[in-house]
mmCIF file of C-alpha atoms in Angstrom:
data_model
loop_
_atom_site.group_PDB
_atom_site.id
_atom_site.type_symbol
_atom_site.label_atom_id
_atom_site.label_comp_id
_atom_site.label_asym_id
_atom_site.label_seq_id
_atom_site.Cartn_x
_atom_site.Cartn_y
_atom_site.Cartn_z
ATOM 1 C CA MET I 1 63.361 141.812 31.357
ATOM 2 C CA THR I 2 63.670 138.795 33.644
ATOM 3 C CA ALA I 3 60.737 136.703 34.702
ATOM 4 C CA PRO I 4 59.773 136.831 38.373
ATOM 5 C CA ALA I 5 61.150 134.022 40.491
ATOM 6 C CA ILE I 6 58.752 131.148 40.998
ATOM 7 C CA PRO I 7 58.599 130.016 44.615
ATOM 8 C CA PRO I 8 59.387 126.352 45.220
ATOM 9 C CA LEU I 9 56.391 124.026 45.289
ATOM 10 C CA LEU I 10 57.762 122.226 48.348
ATOM 11 C CA ARG I 11 60.020 123.432 51.115
ATOM 12 C CA LEU I 12 61.467 120.943 53.591
ATOM 13 C CA SER I 13 63.287 121.492 56.846
ATOM 14 C CA SER I 14 64.344 119.188 59.634
ATOM 15 C CA SER I 15 65.068 119.505 63.319
ATOM 16 C CA THR I 16 66.023 117.294 66.235
ATOM 17 C CA PRO I 17 63.843 118.313 69.198
ATOM 18 C CA ARG I 18 65.461 115.672 71.398
ATOM 19 C CA PRO I 19 68.027 112.898 70.920
ATOM 20 C CA GLY I 20 66.797 110.121 68.659
ATOM 21 C CA VAL I 21 63.880 112.120 67.261
ATOM 22 C CA VAL I 22 63.884 113.869 63.893
ATOM 23 C CA VAL I 23 61.070 116.108 62.692
ATOM 24 C CA VAL I 24 60.846 116.808 58.959
ATOM 25 C CA GLU I 25 58.492 119.656 58.133
ATOM 26 C CA ALA I 26 56.978 119.910 54.663
ATOM 27 C CA ASN I 27 55.462 123.137 53.417
ATOM 28 C CA GLY I 28 53.714 123.189 50.028
ATOM 29 C CA GLU I 29 52.639 120.523 47.566
ATOM 30 C CA ILE I 30 53.666 116.882 47.481
ATOM 31 C CA ASP I 31 52.931 115.542 44.021
ATOM 32 C CA ALA I 32 54.714 113.788 41.158
ATOM 33 C CA ALA I 33 57.083 116.738 40.749
ATOM 34 C CA THR I 34 58.034 117.064 44.426
ATOM 35 C CA ALA I 35 57.685 113.563 45.929
ATOM 36 C CA PRO I 36 61.278 112.674 44.915
ATOM 37 C CA GLN I 37 62.440 115.747 46.836
ATOM 38 C CA LEU I 38 60.801 114.355 49.993
ATOM 39 C CA THR I 39 62.347 110.926 49.458
ATOM 40 C CA THR I 40 65.787 112.484 48.956
ATOM 41 C CA ALA I 41 65.395 114.663 52.055
ATOM 42 C CA LEU I 42 64.669 111.572 54.150
ATOM 43 C CA GLU I 43 67.861 109.729 53.129
ATOM 44 C CA PRO I 44 70.133 111.459 55.690
ATOM 45 C CA VAL I 45 67.393 111.083 58.292
ATOM 46 C CA TRP I 46 67.376 107.303 57.856
ATOM 47 C CA ALA I 47 71.195 107.299 57.861
ATOM 48 C CA SER I 48 71.188 108.981 61.284
ATOM 49 C CA ALA I 49 69.340 105.940 62.724
ATOM 50 C CA PRO I 50 66.756 107.813 64.807
ATOM 51 C CA GLY I 51 64.257 106.052 67.028
ATOM 52 C CA ARG I 52 61.358 108.217 65.820
ATOM 53 C CA VAL I 53 60.727 110.235 62.682
ATOM 54 C CA VAL I 54 57.868 112.712 62.524
ATOM 55 C CA LEU I 55 56.775 114.004 59.138
ATOM 56 C CA ASP I 56 54.977 117.256 59.855
ATOM 57 C CA LEU I 57 52.552 117.701 56.974
ATOM 58 C CA SER I 58 50.442 120.357 58.690
ATOM 59 C CA ARG I 59 51.527 122.942 56.089
ATOM 60 C CA VAL I 60 51.033 120.719 53.056
ATOM 61 C CA THR I 61 48.515 122.240 50.663
ATOM 62 C CA PHE I 62 48.224 119.285 48.266
ATOM 63 C CA LEU I 63 48.990 115.583 48.671
ATOM 64 C CA GLY I 64 48.743 113.599 45.461
ATOM 65 C CA THR I 65 49.126 109.897 44.759
ATOM 66 C CA ALA I 66 52.865 110.262 44.174
ATOM 67 C CA GLY I 67 53.092 111.907 47.595
ATOM 68 C CA LEU I 68 51.179 109.034 49.167
ATOM 69 C CA GLY I 69 53.611 106.668 47.437
ATOM 70 C CA ALA I 70 56.560 108.538 48.948
ATOM 71 C CA LEU I 71 54.935 108.294 52.377
ATOM 72 C CA LEU I 72 54.382 104.558 51.930
ATOM 73 C CA ARG I 73 58.052 104.114 50.968
ATOM 74 C CA ALA I 74 58.969 106.047 54.116
ATOM 75 C CA ALA I 75 56.740 103.726 56.173
ATOM 76 C CA ASP I 76 58.410 100.688 54.603
ATOM 77 C CA HIS I 77 61.843 102.100 55.368
ATOM 78 C CA ALA I 78 60.811 102.866 58.948
ATOM 79 C CA ASP I 79 59.525 99.318 59.414
ATOM 80 C CA THR I 80 62.736 97.816 58.058
ATOM 81 C CA ALA I 81 64.884 100.066 60.250
ATOM 82 C CA GLU I 82 62.586 99.591 63.272
ATOM 83 C CA VAL I 83 61.914 103.325 63.469
ATOM 84 C CA VAL I 84 58.633 104.765 64.725
ATOM 85 C CA LEU I 85 57.149 106.913 61.951
ATOM 86 C CA ARG I 86 54.364 109.369 62.648
ATOM 87 C CA LEU I 87 52.679 111.883 60.387
ATOM 88 C CA VAL I 88 51.208 115.180 61.505
ATOM 89 C CA GLY I 89 48.100 116.021 59.529
ATOM 90 C CA GLY I 90 45.437 118.365 60.669
ATOM 91 C CA THR I 91 44.719 119.689 57.205
ATOM 92 C CA ARG I 92 41.878 118.501 55.043
ATOM 93 C CA CYS I 93 44.106 117.658 52.089
ATOM 94 C CA VAL I 94 46.395 115.358 54.112
ATOM 95 C CA ASP I 95 43.768 113.750 56.329
ATOM 96 C CA ARG I 96 41.390 113.236 53.398
ATOM 97 C CA ALA I 97 44.050 111.811 51.043
ATOM 98 C CA VAL I 98 45.128 109.220 53.620
ATOM 99 C CA GLU I 99 41.494 108.384 54.439
ATOM 100 C CA VAL I 100 40.298 108.067 50.823
ATOM 101 C CA ALA I 101 43.293 105.896 49.940
ATOM 102 C CA GLY I 102 42.465 103.614 52.877
ATOM 103 C CA LEU I 103 45.946 104.077 54.355
ATOM 104 C CA GLY I 104 45.029 105.163 57.876
ATOM 105 C CA ALA I 105 46.334 101.958 59.467
ATOM 106 C CA ARG I 106 49.574 102.069 57.477
ATOM 107 C CA LEU I 107 50.146 105.822 57.808
ATOM 108 C CA PRO I 108 48.907 106.890 61.249
ATOM 109 C CA VAL I 109 48.150 110.618 61.235
ATOM 110 C CA SER I 110 48.406 112.590 64.452
ATOM 111 C CA PRO I 111 46.358 115.775 64.851
ATOM 112 C CA ASP I 112 49.351 117.842 65.993
ATOM 113 C CA LEU I 113 53.079 117.717 66.609
ATOM 114 C CA GLY I 114 52.752 117.045 70.336
ATOM 115 C CA HIS I 115 50.792 113.846 69.741
ATOM 116 C CA ALA I 116 53.212 112.708 67.050
ATOM 117 C CA LEU I 117 56.231 113.272 69.277
ATOM 118 C CA HIS I 118 54.826 111.420 72.272
ATOM 119 C CA GLY I 119 52.198 109.030 70.899
#
């Protein structure tokens, strides 16, 4: 008898809604086990030299300290590359984690994708 398949803790996908803009959507948990997956998924995004990167975290169900660390590394990379980085929150776990950590100024969270794309 085989054990049932365990769904992945984090699923990531990316899209390019317009030239120079990349949206990376995260669905699931971003913690010590999955934060490296997010960092790895962003490597080709940075290599494509976009003008704006939007991390859509509206489907994230848990954001731990390792996830916040990955987001801070993304912000550092964006600053170095002169890329606008925006996060989409809108969920209690994301908004609260950024707020409690005091990272609101460093990791601006937009309420929805439209604001993140144009703000």
